[in-house]
Coordinates of C-alpha atoms in Angstrom, one line a residue:
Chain A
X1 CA -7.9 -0.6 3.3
X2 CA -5.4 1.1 0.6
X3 CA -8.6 1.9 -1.2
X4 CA -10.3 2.8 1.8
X5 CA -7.9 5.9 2.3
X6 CA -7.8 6.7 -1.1
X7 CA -11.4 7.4 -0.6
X8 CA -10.7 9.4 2.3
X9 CA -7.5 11.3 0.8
X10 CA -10.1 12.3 -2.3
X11 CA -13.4 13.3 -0.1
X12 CA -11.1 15.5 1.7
X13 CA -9.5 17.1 -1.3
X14 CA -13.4 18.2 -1.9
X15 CA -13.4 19.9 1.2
X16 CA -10.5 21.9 0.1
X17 CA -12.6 23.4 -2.8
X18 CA -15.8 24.1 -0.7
X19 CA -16.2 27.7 -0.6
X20 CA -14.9 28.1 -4.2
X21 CA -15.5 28.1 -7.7
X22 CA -14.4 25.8 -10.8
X23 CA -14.3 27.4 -13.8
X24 CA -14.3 25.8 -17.7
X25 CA -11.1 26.7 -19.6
X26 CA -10.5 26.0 -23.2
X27 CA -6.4 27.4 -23.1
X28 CA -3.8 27.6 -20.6
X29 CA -4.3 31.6 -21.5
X30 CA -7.9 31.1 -20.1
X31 CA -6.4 29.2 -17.2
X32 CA -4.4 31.4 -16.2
X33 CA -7.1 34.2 -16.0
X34 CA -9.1 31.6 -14.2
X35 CA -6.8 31.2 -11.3
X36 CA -5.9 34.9 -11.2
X37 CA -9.5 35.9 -10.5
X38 CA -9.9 33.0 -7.7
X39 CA -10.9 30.3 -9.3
X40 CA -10.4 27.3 -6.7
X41 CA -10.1 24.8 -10.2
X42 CA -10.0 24.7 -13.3
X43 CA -12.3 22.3 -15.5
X44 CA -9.4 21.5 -18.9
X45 CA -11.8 20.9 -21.9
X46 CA -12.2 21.5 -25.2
X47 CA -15.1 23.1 -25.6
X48 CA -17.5 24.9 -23.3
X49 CA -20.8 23.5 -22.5
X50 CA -22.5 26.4 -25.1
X51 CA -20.4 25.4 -27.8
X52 CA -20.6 21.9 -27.5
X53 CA -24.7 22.4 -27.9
X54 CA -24.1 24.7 -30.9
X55 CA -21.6 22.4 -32.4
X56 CA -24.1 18.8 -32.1
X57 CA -22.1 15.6 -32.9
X58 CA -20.4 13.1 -30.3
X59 CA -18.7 14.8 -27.8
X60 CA -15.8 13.2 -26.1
X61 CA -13.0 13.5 -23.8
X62 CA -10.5 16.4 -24.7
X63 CA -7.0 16.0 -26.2
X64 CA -4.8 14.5 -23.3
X65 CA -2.4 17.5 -24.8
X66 CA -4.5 20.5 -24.1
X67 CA -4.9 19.0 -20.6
X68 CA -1.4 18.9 -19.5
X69 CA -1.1 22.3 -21.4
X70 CA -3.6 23.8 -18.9
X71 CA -1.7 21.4 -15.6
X72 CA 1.4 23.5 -16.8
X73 CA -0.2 26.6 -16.7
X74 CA -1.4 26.9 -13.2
X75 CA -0.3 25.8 -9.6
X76 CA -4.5 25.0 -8.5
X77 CA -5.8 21.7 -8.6
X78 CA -7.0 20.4 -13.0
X79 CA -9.8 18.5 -13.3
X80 CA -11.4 17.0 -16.7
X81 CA -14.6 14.9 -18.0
X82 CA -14.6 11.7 -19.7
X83 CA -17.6 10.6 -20.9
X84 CA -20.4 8.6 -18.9
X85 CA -19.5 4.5 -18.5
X86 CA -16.3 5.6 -20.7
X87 CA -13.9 4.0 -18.1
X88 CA -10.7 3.9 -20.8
X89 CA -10.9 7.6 -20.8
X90 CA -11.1 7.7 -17.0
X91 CA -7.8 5.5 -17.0
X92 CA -6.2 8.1 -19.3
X93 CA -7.0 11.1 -17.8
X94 CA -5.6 8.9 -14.1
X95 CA -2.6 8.4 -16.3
X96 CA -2.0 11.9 -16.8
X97 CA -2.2 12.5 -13.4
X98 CA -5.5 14.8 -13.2
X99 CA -6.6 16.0 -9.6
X100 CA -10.7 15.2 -10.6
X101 CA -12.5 13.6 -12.7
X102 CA -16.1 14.9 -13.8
X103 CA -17.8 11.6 -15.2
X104 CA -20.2 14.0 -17.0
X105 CA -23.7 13.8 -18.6
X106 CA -22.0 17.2 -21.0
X107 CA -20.2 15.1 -23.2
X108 CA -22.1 12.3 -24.8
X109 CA -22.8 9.1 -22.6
X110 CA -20.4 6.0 -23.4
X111 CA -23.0 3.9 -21.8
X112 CA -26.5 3.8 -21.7
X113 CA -27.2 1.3 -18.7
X114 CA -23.3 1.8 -16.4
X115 CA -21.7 4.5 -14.6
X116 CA -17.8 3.8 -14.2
X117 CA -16.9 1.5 -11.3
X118 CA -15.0 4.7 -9.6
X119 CA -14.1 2.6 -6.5
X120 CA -11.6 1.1 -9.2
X121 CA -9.7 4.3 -9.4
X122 CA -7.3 6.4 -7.2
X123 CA -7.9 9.4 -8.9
X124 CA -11.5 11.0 -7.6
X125 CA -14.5 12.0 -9.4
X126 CA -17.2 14.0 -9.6
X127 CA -20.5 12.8 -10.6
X128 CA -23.6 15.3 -11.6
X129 CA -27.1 14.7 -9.9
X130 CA -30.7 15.7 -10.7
X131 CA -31.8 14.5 -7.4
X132 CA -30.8 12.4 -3.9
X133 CA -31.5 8.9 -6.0
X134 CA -28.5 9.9 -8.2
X135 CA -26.2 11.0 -6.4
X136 CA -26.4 8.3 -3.6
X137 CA -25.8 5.5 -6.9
X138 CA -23.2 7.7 -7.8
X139 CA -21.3 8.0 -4.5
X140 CA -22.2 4.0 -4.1
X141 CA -20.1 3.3 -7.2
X142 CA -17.2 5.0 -5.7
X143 CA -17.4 9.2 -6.7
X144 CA -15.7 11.1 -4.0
X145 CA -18.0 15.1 -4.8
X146 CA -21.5 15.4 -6.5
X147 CA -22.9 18.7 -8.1
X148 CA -26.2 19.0 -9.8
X149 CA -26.5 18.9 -13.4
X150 CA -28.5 22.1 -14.4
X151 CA -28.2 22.3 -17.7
X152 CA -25.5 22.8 -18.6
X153 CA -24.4 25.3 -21.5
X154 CA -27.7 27.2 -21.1
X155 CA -27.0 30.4 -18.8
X156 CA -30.2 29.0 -17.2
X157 CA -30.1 29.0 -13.7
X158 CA -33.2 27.1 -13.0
X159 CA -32.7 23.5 -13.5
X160 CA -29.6 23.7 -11.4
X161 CA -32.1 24.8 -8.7
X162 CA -34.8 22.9 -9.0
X163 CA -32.2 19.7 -9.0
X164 CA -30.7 21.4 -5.6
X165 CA -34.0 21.8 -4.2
X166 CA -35.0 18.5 -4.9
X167 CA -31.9 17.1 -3.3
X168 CA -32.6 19.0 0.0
X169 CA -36.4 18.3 0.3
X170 CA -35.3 14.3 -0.1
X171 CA -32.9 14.6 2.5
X172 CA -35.0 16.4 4.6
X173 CA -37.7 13.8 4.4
X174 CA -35.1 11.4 4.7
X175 CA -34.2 12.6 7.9
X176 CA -37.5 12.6 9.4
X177 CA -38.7 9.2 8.7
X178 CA -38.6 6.8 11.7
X179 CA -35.5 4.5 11.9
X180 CA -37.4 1.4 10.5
X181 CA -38.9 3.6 8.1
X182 CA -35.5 3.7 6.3
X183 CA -35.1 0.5 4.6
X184 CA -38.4 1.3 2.6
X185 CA -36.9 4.7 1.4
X186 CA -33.9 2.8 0.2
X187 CA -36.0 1.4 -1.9
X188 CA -38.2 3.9 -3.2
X189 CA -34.8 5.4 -4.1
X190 CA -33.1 2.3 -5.3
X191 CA -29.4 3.5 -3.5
X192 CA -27.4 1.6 -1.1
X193 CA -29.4 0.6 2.3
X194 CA -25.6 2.5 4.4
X195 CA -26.0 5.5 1.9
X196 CA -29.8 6.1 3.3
X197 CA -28.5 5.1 6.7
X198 CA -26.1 8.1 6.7
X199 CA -28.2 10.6 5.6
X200 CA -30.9 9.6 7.7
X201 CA -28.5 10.4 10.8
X202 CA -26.7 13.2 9.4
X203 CA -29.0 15.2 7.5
X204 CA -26.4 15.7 4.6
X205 CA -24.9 13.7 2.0
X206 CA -21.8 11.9 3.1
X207 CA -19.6 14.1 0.1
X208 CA -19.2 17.4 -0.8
X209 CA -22.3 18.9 -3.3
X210 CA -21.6 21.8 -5.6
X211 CA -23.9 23.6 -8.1
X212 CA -23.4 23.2 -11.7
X213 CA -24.8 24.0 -14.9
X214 CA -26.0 27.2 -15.9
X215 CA -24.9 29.3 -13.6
X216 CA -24.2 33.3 -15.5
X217 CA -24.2 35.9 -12.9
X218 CA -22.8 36.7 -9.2
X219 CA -26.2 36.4 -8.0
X220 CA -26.8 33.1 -9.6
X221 CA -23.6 32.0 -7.5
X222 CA -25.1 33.4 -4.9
X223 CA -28.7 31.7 -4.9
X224 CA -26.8 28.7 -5.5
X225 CA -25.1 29.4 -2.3
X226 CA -27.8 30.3 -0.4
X227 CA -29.2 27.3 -0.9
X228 CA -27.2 25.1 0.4
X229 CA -24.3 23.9 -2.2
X230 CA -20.8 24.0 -1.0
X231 CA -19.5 25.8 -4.4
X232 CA -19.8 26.6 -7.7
X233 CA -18.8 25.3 -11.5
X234 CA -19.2 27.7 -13.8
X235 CA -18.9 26.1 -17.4
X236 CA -20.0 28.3 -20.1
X237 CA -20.6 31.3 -17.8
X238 CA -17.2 32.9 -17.9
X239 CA -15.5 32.8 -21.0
X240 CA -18.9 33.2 -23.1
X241 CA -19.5 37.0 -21.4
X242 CA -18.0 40.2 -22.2
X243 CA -15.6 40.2 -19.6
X244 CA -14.5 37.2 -18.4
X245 CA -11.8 38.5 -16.0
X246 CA -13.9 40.8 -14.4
X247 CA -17.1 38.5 -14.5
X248 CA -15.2 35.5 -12.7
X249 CA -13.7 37.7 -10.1
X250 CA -17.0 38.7 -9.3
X251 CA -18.6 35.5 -9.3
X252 CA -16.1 34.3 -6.3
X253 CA -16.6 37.3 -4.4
X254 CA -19.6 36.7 -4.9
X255 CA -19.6 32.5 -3.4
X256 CA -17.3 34.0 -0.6
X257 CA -20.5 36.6 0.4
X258 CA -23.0 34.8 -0.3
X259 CA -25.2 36.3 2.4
X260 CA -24.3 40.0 1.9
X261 CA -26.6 41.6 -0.5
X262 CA -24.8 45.0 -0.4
X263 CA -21.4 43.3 -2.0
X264 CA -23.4 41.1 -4.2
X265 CA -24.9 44.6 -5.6
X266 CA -21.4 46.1 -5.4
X267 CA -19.6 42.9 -7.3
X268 CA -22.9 43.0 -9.8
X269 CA -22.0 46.5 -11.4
X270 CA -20.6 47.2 -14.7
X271 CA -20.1 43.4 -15.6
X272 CA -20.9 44.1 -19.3
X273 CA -22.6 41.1 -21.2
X274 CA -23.5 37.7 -19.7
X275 CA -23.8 35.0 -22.1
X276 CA -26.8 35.7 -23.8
X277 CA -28.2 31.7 -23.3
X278 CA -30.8 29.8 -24.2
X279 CA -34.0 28.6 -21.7
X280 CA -35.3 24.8 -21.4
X281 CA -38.3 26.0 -23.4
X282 CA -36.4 26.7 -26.8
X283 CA -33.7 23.5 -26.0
X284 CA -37.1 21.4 -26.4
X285 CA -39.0 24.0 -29.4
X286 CA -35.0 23.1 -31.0
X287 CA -35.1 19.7 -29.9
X288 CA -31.7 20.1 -28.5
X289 CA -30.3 17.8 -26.4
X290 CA -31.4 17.8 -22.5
X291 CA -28.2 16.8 -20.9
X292 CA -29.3 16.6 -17.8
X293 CA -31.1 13.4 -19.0
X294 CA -28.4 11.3 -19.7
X295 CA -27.8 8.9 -17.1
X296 CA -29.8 8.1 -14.3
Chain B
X1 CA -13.6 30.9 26.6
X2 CA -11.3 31.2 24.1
X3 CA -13.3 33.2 21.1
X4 CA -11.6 32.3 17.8
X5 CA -12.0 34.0 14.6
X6 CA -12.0 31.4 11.2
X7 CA -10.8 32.5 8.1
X8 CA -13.8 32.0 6.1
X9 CA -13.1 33.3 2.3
X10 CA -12.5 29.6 1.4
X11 CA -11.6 26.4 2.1
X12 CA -12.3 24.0 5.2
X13 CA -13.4 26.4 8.0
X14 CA -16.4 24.4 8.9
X15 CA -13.9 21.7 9.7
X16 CA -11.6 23.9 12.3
X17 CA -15.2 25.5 13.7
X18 CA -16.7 22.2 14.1
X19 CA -13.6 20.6 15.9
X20 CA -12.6 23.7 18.2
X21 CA -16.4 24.1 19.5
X22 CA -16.4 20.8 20.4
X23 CA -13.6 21.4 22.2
X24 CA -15.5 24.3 24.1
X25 CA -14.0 27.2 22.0
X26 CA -16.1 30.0 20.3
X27 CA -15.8 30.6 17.0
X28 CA -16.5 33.0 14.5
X29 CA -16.2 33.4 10.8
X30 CA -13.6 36.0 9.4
X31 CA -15.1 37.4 5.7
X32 CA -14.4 41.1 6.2
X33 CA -12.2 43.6 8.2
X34 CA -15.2 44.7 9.9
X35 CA -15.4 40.7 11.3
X36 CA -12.0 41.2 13.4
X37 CA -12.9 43.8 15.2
X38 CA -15.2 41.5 16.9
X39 CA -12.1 41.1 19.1
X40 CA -10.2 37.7 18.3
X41 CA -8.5 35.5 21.1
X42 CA -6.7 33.9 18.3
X43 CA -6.9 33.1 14.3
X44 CA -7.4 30.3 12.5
X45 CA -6.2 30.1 8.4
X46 CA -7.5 26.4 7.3
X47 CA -6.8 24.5 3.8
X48 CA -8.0 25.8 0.9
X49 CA -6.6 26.7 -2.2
X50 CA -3.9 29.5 -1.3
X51 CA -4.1 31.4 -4.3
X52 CA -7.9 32.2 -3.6
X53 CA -7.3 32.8 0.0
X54 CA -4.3 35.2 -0.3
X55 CA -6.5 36.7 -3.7
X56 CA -9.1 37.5 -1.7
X57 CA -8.0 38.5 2.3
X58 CA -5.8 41.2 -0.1
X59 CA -8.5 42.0 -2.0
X60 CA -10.3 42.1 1.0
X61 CA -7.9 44.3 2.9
X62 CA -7.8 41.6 5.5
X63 CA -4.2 40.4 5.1
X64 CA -2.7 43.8 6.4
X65 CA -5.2 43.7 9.8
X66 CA -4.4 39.8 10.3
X67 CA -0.5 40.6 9.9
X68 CA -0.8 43.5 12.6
X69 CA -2.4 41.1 14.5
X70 CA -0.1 38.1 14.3
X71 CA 2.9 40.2 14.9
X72 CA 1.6 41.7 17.8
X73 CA 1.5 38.2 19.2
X74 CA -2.5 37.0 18.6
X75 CA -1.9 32.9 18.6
X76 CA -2.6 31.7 15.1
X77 CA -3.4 28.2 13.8
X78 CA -2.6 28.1 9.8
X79 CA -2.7 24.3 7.9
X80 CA -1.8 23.4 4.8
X81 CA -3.0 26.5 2.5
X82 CA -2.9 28.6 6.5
X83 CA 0.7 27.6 6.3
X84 CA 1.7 29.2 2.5
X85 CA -0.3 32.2 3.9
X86 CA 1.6 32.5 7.1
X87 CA 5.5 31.8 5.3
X88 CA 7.8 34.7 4.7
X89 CA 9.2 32.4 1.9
X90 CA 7.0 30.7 -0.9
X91 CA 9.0 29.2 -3.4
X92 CA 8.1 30.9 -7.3
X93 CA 4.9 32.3 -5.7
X94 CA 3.5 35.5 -3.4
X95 CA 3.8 36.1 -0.1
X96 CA 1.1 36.6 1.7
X97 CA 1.3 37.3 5.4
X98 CA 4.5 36.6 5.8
X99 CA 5.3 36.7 9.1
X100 CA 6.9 33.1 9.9
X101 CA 10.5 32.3 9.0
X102 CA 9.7 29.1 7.1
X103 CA 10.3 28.8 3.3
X104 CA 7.7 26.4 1.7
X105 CA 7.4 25.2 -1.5
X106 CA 3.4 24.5 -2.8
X107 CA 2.4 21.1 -4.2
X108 CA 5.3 19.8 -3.3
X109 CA 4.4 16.5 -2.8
X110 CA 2.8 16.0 -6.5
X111 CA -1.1 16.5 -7.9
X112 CA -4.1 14.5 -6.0
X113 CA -2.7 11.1 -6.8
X114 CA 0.4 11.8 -4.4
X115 CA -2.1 13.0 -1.6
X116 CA -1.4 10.4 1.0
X117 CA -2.1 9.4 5.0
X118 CA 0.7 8.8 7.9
X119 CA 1.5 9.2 11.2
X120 CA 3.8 11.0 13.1
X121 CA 5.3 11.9 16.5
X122 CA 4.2 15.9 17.4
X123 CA 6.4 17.0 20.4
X124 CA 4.1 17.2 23.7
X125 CA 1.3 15.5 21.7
X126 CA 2.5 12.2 21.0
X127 CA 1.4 10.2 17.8
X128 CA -1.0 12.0 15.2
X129 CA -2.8 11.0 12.1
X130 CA -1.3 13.1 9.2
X131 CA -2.9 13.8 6.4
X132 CA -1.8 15.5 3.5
X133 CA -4.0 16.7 0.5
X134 CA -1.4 18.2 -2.3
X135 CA 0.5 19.5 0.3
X136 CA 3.4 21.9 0.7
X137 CA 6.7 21.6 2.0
X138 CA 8.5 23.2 4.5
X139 CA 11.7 23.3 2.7
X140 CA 13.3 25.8 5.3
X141 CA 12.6 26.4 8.9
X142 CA 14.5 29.6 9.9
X143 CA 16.5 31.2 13.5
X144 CA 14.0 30.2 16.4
X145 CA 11.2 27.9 14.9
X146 CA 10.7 24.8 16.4
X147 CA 9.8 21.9 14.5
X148 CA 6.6 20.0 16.7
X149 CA 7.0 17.0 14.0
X150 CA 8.6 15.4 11.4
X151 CA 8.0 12.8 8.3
X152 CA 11.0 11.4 7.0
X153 CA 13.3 13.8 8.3
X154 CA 11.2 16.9 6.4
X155 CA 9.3 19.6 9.1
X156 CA 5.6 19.4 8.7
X157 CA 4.6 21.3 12.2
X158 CA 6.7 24.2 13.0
X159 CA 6.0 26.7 16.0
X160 CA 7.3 30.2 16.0
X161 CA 6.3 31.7 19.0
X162 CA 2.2 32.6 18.5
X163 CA 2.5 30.9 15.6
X164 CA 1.6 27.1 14.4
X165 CA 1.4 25.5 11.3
X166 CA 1.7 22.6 9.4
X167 CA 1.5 20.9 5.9
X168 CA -1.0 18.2 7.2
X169 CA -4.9 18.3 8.2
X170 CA -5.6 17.8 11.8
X171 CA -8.9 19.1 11.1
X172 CA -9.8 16.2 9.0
X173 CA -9.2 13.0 11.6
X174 CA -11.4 13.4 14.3
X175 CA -7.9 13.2 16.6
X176 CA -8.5 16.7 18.7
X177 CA -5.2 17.0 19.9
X178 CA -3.7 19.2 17.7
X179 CA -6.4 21.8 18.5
X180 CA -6.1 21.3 21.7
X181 CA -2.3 21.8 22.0
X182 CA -3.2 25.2 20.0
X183 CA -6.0 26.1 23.0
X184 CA -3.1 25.5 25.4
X185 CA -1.4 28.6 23.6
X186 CA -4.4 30.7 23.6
X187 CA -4.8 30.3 27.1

């Protein structure tokens, strides 16, 4: 029961953010910009997304230091990654009393076969999905919000939408089949048989789902929106361009009007230089890594 | 019917829209000045994060038109964030509308992990579900507001007039009272 509304308390604290947009910061300076252009949250790490491509090696949880430097810094709700299965740095960051945690395919995966067992923790996390197969595993092992992956650190827009098209196709066909049909998509999906149920009757997932990875412009946001997510992450996005302030005011503007072209021209003027990125093509001519691999 | 206009720059709007028009109100969504002049029976300001909300609605040049509004006596709803944006007091932060003598003071209650559910008697209602998601506190109610409900002693729904708000969710429970003790006022 006690876990039961813990659940509850962190679905709804999901809710709160919908409409919003969670930024990366590396500083409590860049926090602070972060919240004074709208940002909903703030994402504490060490290094963006773009840099932590550039820089190669394990990447892991940040310094429990720089995160309560950025929890000091601003009054909006902190969340952090630890790495995938890493479930020791999930009990650290719950021990520093972080609103979110992003169990997250951008640092490198703890675990090559297990997720964290989330319904373990109070604190809620967020879980990254390619399609509806992963995020129903991922809300069955106990995460409270899903996003898509994209991929991440890239400025690329399009795997973020091709993951969020996926999703919406699956639960669209999910939502046709007959009653008796749904035991066999269960299957075919391998998530929980109450999972498929829900979505089957409700036409949604059961959680909040927000966009993620590679998101660079207002009008990404927007597409994003468009489409269905709830909200935004923008990871390597911000802080990468030429004007951060002005870029991540307009990019929540931009979530907020989603469906009003003439302030998504208006909000796209004179935003200097987006991060100049790097497409899926050249992360496999590189053999750089595709995140949005690791697990499944 | 009532037509209600739903803050809609961020936050859980859906939530307030989905409960009201089941309870045979008609709402629409507030993301520009031009959307009030859609004529407003009353206002809704849901949860959220209030630093967005009062970023944007000033930005937005909505905050001046909504505090005309609210002062000339259009019945508004504000929860949780609704409330900070509705306070003429917000403890080391901005003020934002305004125009209800409360103080509050934001997170109040701690980060996520001090989030928690309870219950509580709300005067002419009788016993809601309360839930609060880093919630603030009402650390002051001033001359003429009357606290609907309590938690240990500390206000968490407060009326002043046209005005109700409160640190806790009622959007979030499925319990429709709430909303419809806020009809009651519109009507």
């Amino acid at each position: 029961m006690e876990c039961n509304e813990r659940y509850g308390l962190n679905r709804e604290l999901a809710q709160m953010l919908k409409g919003g947009v969670i930024m990366d910061v590396t500083t409590p300076e860049q926090a602070r910009i972060a919240e004074k252009a709208g940002a909903c949250t703030v994402m504490a790490l060490e290094r963006i997304p773009a840099d932590i491509r550039a820089a190669g090696g394990v990447s892991r949880m940040s310094d429990p230091k720089m995160i309560k430097g950025i929890q000091e810094a601003v009054s909006i709700p902190v969340m952090a990654k630890c790495r995938i299965g890493h479930f020791v740095e999930a009990q650290i960051l719950e021990a520093i009393e972080i609103d979110y945690i992003d169990e997250s395919e951008v640092l490198s995966p703890a675990d090559d076969v297990h997720h964290i067992d989330k319904t373990r923790f109070k604190v809620p996390f967020v879980c990254g999905a390619r399609d509806l197969g992963e995020a129903l595993r991922r809300i069955g092992e106990g995460a409270s919000m899903i996003r898509t992956k994209g991929e991440p650190g890239t400025g690329d827009v399009v795997q973020a939408v091709s993951h969020m098209r996926a999703m919406n196709m699956q639960i669209a066909e999910l939502r046709a089949v007959r009653d008796d049909e749904v035991y066999e998509y269960a299957k075919g999906l391998q998530v929980p048989l109450d999972l498929a149920q829900y979505v089957h009757r409700n036409g949604r997932l059961p959680v909040v789902n927000f966009a993620a990875g590679g998101v660079a412009t207002p009008a990404d946001a927007a597409l994003m929106m468009q489409l269905g997510a709830d909200g935004v992450f923008v990871g390597s996005g911000i802080f990468k361009s030429g004007n951060p302030e002005k870029r991540a005011a307009a990019i929540v503007r931009a979530v907020t009007d989603y469906n009003d072209p003439k302030v998504l021209a208006e909000v796209s003027e004179d935003l200097g230089e987006a991060m100049v990125g790097i497409n899926k093509d050249e992360i496999e001519r590189l053999e750089n890594i595709r995140m949005a691999e690791r697990g499944q | 019917m009532s037509r209600i206009g739903v803050l809609a720059v961020q936050g859980a709007f859906r939530e307030h829209i989905d409960v009201l028009t089941d309870l045979g109100a008609e709402c629409f969504e507030i993301r520009k000045t031009a959307d009030l002049e859609k004529g407003a029976d009353a206002l809704v300001i849901p949860g959220g994060e209030s630093t967005v909300m009062g970023k944007l609605t000033r930005d937005l040049g909505i905050l001046p038109v909504m505090g005309e509004m609210v002062r000339s006596g259009t019945p508004v709803m504000g929860t949780c964030a609704g409330l900070i944006l509705l306070a003429e007091e917000v403890e080391g932060g901005d003020v934002h509308l305004g125009t209800l003598p409360v103080a509050v003071r934001r997170n109040a209650y701690g980060r996520q992990l001090g989030s928690f559910s309870a219950e509580g008697e709300f005067a002419g209602v009788g016993r809601v579900p309360l839930e609060f998601i880093r919630a603030p506190m009402i650390t002051r109610v001033g001359e003429g507001v009357d606290v609907l409900c309590e938690l240990d002693g500390v206000p968490v729904a407060v009326r002043y007039g046209n005005q109700l708000a409160m640190s806790f969710h009622p959007e979030l429970t499925g319990d429709l009272r709430v909303h419809r003790y806020f009809l009651d006022m519109v009507r």
